[in-house]
XYZ file of C-alpha atoms in Angstrom:
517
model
C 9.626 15.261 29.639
C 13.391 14.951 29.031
C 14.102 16.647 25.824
C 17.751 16.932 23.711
C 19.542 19.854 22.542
C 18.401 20.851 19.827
C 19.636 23.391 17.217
C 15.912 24.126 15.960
C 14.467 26.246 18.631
C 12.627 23.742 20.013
C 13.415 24.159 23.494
C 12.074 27.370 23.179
C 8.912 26.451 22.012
C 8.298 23.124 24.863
C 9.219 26.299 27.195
C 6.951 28.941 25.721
C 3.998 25.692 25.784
C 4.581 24.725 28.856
C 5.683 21.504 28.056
C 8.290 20.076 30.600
C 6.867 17.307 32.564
C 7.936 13.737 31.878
C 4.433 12.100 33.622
C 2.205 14.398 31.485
C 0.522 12.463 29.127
C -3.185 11.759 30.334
C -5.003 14.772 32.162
C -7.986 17.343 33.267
C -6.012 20.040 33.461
C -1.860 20.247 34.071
C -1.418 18.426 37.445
C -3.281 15.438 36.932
C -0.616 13.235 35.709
C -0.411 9.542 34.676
C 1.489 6.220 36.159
C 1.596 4.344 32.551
C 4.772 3.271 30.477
C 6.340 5.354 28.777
C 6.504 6.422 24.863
C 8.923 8.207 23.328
C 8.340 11.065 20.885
C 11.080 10.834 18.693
C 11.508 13.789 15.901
C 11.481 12.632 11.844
C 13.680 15.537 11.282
C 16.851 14.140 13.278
C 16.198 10.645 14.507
C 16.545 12.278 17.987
C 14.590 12.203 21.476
C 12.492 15.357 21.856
C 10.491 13.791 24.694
C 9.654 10.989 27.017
C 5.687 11.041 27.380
C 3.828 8.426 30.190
C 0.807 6.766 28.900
C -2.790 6.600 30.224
C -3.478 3.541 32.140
C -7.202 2.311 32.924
C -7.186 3.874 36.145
C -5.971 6.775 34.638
C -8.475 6.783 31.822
C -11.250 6.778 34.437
C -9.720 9.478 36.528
C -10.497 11.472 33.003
C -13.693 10.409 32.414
C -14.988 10.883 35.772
C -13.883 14.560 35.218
C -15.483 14.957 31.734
C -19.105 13.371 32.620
C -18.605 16.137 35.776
C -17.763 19.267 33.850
C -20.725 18.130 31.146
C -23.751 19.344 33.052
C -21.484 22.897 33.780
C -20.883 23.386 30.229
C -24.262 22.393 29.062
C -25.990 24.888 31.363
C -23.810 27.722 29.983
C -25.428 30.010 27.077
C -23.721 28.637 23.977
C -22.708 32.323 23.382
C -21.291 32.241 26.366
C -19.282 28.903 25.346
C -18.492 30.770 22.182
C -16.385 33.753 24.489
C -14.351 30.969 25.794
C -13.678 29.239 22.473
C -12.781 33.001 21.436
C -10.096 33.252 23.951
C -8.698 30.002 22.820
C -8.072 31.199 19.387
C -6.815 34.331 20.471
C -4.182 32.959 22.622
C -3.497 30.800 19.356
C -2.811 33.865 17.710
C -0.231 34.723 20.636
C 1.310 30.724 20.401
C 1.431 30.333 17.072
C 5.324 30.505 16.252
C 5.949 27.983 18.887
C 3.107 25.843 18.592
C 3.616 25.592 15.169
C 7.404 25.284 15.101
C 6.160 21.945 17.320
C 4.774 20.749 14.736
C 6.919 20.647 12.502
C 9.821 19.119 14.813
C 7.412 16.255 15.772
C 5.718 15.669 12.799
C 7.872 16.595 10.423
C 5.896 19.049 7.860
C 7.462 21.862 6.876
C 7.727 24.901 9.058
C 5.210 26.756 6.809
C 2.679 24.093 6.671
C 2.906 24.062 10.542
C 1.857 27.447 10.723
C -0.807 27.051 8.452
C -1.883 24.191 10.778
C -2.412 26.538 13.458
C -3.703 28.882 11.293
C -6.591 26.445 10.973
C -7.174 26.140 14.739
C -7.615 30.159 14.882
C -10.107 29.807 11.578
C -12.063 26.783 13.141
C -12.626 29.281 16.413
C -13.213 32.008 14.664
C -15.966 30.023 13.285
C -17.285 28.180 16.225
C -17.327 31.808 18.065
C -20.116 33.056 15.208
C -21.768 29.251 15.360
C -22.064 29.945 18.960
C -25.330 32.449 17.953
C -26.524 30.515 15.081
C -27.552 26.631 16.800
C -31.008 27.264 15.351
C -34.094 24.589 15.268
C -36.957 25.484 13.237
C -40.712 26.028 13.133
C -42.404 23.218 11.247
C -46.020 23.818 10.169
C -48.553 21.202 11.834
C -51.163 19.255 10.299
C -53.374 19.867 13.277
C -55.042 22.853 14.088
C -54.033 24.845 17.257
C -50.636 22.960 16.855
C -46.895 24.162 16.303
C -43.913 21.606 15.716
C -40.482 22.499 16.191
C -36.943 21.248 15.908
C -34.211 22.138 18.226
C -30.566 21.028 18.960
C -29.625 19.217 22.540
C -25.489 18.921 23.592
C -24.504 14.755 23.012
C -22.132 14.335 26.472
C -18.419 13.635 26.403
C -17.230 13.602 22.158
C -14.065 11.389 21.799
C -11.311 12.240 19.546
C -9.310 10.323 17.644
C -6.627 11.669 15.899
C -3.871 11.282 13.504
C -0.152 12.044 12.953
C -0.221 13.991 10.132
C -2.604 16.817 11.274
C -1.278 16.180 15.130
C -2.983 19.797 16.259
C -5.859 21.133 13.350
C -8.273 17.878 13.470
C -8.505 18.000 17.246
C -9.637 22.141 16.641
C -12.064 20.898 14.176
C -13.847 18.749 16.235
C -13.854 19.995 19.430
C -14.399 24.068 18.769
C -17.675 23.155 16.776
C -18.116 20.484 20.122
C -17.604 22.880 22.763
C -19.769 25.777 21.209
C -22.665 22.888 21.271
C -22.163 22.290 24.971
C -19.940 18.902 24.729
C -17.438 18.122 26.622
C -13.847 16.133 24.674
C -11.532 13.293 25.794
C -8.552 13.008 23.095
C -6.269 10.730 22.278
C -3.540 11.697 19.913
C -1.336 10.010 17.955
C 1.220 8.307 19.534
C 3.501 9.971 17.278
C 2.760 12.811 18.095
C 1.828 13.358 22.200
C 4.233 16.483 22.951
C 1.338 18.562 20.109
C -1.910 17.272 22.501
C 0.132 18.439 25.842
C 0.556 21.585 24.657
C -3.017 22.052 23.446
C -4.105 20.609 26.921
C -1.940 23.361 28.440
C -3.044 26.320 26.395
C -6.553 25.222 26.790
C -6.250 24.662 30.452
C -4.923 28.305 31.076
C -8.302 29.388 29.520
C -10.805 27.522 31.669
C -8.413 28.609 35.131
C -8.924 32.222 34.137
C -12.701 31.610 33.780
C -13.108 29.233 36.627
C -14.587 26.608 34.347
C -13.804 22.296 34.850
C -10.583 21.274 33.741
C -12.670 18.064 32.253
C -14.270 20.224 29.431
C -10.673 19.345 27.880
C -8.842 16.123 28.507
C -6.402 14.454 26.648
C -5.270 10.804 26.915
C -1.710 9.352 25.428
C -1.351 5.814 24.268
C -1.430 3.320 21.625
C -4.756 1.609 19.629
C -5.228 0.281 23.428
C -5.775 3.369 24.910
C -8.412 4.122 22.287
C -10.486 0.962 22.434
C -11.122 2.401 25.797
C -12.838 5.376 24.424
C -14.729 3.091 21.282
C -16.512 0.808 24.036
C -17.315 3.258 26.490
C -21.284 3.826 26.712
C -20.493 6.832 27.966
C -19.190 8.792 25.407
C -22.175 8.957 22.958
C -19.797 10.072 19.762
C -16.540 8.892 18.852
C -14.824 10.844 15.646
C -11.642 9.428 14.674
C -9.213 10.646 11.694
C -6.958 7.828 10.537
C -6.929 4.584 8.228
C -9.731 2.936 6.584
C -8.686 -0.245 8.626
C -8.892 1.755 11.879
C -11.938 2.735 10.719
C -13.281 -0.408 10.202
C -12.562 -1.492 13.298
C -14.213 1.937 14.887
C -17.319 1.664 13.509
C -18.139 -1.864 13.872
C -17.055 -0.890 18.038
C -18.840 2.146 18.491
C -22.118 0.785 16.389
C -22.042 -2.623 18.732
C -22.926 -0.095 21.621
C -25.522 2.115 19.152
C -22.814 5.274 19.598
C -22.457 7.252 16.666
C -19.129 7.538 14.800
C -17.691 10.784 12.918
C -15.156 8.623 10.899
C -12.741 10.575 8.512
C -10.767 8.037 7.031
C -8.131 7.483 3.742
C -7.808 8.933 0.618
C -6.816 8.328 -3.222
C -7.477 12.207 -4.759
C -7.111 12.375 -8.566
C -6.956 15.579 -10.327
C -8.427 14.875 -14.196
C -6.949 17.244 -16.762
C -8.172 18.276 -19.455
C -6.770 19.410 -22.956
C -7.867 22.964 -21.950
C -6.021 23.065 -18.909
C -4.054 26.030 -17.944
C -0.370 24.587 -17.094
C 0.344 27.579 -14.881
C -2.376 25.967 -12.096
C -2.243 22.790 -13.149
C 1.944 22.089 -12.344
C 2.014 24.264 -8.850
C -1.669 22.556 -7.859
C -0.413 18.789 -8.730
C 2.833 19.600 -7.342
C 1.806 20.469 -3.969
C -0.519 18.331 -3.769
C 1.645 15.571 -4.445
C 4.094 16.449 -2.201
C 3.071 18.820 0.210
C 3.640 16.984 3.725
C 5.829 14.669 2.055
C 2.589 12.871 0.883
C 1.172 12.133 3.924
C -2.242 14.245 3.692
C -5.427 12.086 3.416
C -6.368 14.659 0.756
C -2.668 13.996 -0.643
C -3.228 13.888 -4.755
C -1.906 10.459 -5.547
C -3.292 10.320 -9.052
C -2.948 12.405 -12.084
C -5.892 11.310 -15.100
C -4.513 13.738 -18.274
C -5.622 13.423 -21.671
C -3.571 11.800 -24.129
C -3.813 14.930 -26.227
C -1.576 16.933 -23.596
C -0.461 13.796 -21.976
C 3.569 14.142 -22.471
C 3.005 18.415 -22.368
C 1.722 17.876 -18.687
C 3.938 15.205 -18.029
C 7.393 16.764 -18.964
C 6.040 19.857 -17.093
C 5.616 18.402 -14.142
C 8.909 15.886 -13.822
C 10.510 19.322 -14.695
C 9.228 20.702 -11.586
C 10.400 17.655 -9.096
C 13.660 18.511 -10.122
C 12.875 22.017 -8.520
C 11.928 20.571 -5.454
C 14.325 20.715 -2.477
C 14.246 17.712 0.579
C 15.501 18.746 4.204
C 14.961 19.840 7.281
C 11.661 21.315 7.405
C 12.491 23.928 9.855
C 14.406 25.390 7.150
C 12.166 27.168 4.950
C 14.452 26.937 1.917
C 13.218 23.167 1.634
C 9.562 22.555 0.397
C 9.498 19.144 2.052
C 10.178 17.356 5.378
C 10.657 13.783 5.880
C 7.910 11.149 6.363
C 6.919 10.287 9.783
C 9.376 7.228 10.938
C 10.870 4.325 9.597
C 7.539 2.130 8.613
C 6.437 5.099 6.281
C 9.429 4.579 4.723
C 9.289 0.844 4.278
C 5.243 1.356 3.109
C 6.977 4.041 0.585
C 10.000 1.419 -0.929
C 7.211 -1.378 -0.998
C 4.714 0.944 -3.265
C 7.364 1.564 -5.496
C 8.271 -1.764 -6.021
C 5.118 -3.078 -6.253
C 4.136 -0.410 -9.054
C 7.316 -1.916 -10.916
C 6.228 -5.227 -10.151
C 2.894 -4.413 -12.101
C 4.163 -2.821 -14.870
C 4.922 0.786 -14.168
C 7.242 3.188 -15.350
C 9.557 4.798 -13.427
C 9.507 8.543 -14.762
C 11.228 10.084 -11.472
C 13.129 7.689 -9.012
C 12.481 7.614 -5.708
C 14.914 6.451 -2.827
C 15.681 6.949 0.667
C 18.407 9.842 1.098
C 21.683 9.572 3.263
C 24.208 11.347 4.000
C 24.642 14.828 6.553
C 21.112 16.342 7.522
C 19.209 12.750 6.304
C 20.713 11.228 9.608
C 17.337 10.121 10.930
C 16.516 7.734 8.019
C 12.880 9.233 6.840
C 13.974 11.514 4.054
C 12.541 10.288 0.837
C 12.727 11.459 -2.644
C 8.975 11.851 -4.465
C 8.344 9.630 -7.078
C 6.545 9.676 -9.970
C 5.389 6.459 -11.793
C 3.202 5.929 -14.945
C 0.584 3.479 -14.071
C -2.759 1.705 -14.581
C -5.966 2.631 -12.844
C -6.452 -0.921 -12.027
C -3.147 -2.120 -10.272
C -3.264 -3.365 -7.138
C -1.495 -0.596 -5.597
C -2.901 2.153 -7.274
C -6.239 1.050 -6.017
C -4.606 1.610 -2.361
C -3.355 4.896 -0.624
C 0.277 4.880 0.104
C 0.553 7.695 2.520
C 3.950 8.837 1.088
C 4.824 10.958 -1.880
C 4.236 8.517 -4.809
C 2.324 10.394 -7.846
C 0.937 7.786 -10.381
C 0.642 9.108 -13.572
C -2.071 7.967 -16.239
C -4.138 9.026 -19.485
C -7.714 8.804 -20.458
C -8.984 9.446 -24.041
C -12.195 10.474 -25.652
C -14.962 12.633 -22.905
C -14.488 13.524 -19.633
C -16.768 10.859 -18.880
C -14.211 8.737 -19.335
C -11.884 10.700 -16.900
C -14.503 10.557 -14.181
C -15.385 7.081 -14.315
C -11.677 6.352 -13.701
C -11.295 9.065 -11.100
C -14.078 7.226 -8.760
C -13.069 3.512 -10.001
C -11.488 3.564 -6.414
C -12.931 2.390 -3.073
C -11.779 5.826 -1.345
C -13.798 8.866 -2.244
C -12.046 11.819 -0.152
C -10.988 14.894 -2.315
C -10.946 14.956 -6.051
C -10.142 17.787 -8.500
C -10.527 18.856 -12.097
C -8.372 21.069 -14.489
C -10.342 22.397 -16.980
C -11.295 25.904 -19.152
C -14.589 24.545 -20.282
C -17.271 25.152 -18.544
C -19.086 22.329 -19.949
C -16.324 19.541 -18.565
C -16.281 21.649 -14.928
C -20.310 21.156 -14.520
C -20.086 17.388 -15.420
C -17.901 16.736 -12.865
C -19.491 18.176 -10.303
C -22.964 17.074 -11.271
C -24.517 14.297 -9.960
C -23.060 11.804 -12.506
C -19.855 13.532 -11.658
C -16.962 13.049 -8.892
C -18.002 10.463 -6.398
C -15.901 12.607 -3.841
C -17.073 14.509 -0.680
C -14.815 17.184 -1.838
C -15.028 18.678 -5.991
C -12.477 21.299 -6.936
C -12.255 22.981 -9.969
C -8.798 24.469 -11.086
C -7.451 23.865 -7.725
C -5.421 20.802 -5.948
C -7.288 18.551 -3.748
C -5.629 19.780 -1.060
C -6.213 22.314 0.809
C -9.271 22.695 2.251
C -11.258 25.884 4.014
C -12.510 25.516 7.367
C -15.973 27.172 5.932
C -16.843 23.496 4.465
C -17.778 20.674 5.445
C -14.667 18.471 5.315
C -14.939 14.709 4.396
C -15.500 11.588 1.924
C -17.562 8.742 1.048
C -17.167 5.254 0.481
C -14.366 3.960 2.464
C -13.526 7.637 3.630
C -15.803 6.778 5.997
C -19.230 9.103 5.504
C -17.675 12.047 7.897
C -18.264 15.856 8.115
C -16.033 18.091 10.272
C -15.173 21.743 10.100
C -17.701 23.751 8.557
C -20.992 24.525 7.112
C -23.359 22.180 9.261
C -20.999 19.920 10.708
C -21.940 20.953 13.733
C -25.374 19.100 14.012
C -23.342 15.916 14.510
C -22.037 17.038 17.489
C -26.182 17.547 19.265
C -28.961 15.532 19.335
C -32.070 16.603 17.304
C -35.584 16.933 19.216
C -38.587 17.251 17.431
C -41.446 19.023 19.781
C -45.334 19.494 18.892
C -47.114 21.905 21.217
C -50.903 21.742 21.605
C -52.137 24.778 22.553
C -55.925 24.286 21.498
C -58.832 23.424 23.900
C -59.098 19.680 21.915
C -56.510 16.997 21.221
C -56.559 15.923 17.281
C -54.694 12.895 16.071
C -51.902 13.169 13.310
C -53.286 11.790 10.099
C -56.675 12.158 11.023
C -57.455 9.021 13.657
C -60.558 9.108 15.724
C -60.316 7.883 19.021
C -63.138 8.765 20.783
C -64.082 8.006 24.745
């Protein structure tokens, strides 16, 4: 790694993660370093170099996998509570690396300094988690037909899981996946974004320290650096048995299609376009602080981002006025900062995606309530600092109907039922996070009934972002079908066995066949 002064205590933090090699980038462990080109990470928040980062090369990438398919039968054979005391001590040296780790992530990715605690916050949550899974992978007892028979169910480890993940969340997604995949006796390969590789070394590093102090295989963690290239290695690989990848739909597409060619299964948590409805009994104290965030929080680049706003017409221009009043509240800087409540976008493309919304909106027929721009000037040096915009659109233009991963809030009204609401909250191909504001108890149930929000996720007076590690987390339709985190998200991560046991003196046939001899 080469990194720049910096004036954000980031040297600090690559010191206190032992992040200071310029060949780390694809490895078992902390020595096993790769011979690829190189990528820079370069920081939203100044246009600077933080780091120089070489990527995985094929030889490299099998150096990695022959180290995960080794460790596999290691881990596997360990108790899973066992595995759960090691995922414990993972989240406990979290606890001890959180102000660095999550000052990292805000200097590479660009959130603010807050949400890049809370990031890490959800790496300590998902272990907590996994650590009490770790006694719970239960099968079950399934009453025979047959007399002098038992069935049961029980849960085997899949192999090597590979993870794809994205920018945005550049530390949390990976804990997701592979906590609940370690407790179930899996090994990981991961492959961060490419914007992001200094966040996956330092994981790698933490983790690493854990499994020398218990004399466990560096390959029960790897990470690998690269581009979509680097990942298509992963997707066609027969031996990885489960690929789960956070990004675009597109990506997704192409993922799926891969991974199902080779009958691997794919965990595929993909875009987003969240609406909160709200209704004329809305309380304005949750409704302007839940939209607001929601809109902006990350500068608009959550997949659970709310990009949509359905209000009656009855409160329409009470709800709007509120919340254009509180953009001009909202302060643009350096995230580190923690007077600012938002941090650039990611680099310069997310800012061209961001200008070309907003003129396509116009181009449609929108109304420009709040302007957006690109800022200049002293502390904007880097280019990526973007004011949020709010438009007033239609449902059914073209770029409404598509997630711009940027802070653009499209506002709209709906008239007569909440029925109506609803039907234009899930007249969109994504089907991610969705919220309603509402007093009535009446409007809350229909939404969340079965003729309700098409969305994996259904909040009620609350954003739709946001989300609890205790849930499941993911969408349908072009979201992609995906379920990480909690509840029982971690079946995806075994394979299910059904047993029958005959322990009578004769051998009777399911549904009753004679065949006699």
């Amino acid at each position: 790694m080469q990194a720049v002064a910096t004036d954000f205590g980031i040297e600090k933090a690559l010191k206190a993660l032992g992040v200071k090699d310029i060949n780390e980038g694809t490895s078992t462990g902390s020595n096993n370093f790769s011979s690829g080109d190189v990528i820079e990470s370069i920081s939203p928040v100044n246009g600077k170099l933080i780091a120089k980062v070489k990527t995985t090369t094929r030889a490299d990438y099998e150096k990695v996998m022959d180290a995960a398919t080794a460790a596999f039968p290691i881990w596997r054979a360990m108790p899973a509570p066992q595995r759960g005391e090691i995922v414990r001590q993972f989240g406990n040296k979290l606890r001890e690396l959180k102000e660095p780790l999550g000052r990292l992530v805000s200097f590479e990715m660009g959130k603010s300094l807050q949400e890049g605690y809370g990031e890490v916050q959800e790496m300590i949550d998902i272990c907590d988690f996994a650590v009490g899974l770790s006694r719970q992978l239960n099968g079950q007892t399934i009453p025979s037909e047959r007399p002098g028979h038992v069935m049961r169910e029980q849960w085997h480890s899949l192999g090597v899981v590979g993870i794809i993940s994205a920018f945005n969340f550049p530390v949390a997604v990976w804990a997701w996946n592979t906590a609940l995949a370690w407790v179930c006796g899996d090994v990981c390969v991961w492959k961060a974004s490419e914007k992001t590789p200094l966040c996956s070394i330092a994981c790698q590093n933490i983790i690493a320290e854990i499994l020398k102090e218990n004399n466990l295989p560096e390959g029960i963690s790897c990470i690998i650096n690269g581009d979509y290239t680097v990942g298509e290695m992963m997707t066609t690989d027969t031996r990885i048995p489960l690929i789960s990848a956070t990004g675009s739909t597109r990506m997704g597409r192409i993922v799926g299609v891969t991974v199902a060619e080779r009958f691997g299964k794919s965990l595929l948590e993909l875009g987003g376009n969240n609406a909160i409805i709200i209704t004329p009994t809305a309380d304005l104290k949750v409704v302007v602080p839940g939209a607001v965030f929601g809109a902006v929080g990350t500068a608009g680049q959550r997949c659970t981002s709310t990009r949509r706003l359905i209000i009656h017409e009855s409160v329409y221009d009470k709800v709007r006025d509120a919340i254009v009043g509180a953009y001009k509240q909202l302060t643009i800087g350096n995230p580190l900062d923690q007077k600012n409540h938002i941090g650039p976008l990611i680099d310069q493309d997310a800012v061209n995606a961001y200008l070309s919304a907003i003129e396509r909106a116009k181009a449609e027929g929108g109304n420009v309530l709040v302007e957006g721009g690109v800022l200049e000037g002293e502390g904007y040096e880097s280019g990526c600092y973007v004011k949020p915009a709010i438009i007033e659109a239609e449902n059914h233009f073209d770029i409404v109907q598509h997630e711009t991963f940027a802070p653009v809030l499209y506002l709209m009204k709906y008239s007569g039922d909440v029925e109506n609401a609803i039907a234009k909250q899930n007249g969109v191909a994504q089907g991610l996070s969705s919220a309603i504001m509402t007093n009535e108890m009446k409007e809350a149930e229909k939404f969340l009934s079965f003729a309700g929000s098409d969305c994996g996720i259904a909040n009620v007076n609350i954003g739709t972002s946001g989300a609890e590690i205790g849930g499941a987390f993911g969408g349908e339709k072009e979201t992609g079908g995906g379920r990480e985190s909690g509840s029982d998200a971690w079946k995806v991560y075994m394979r299910r066995q059904t047993n029958t046991v005959n322990y009578s003196d004769e051998l009777p046939l399911a549904q009753g066949i004679k065949f006699d001899l």
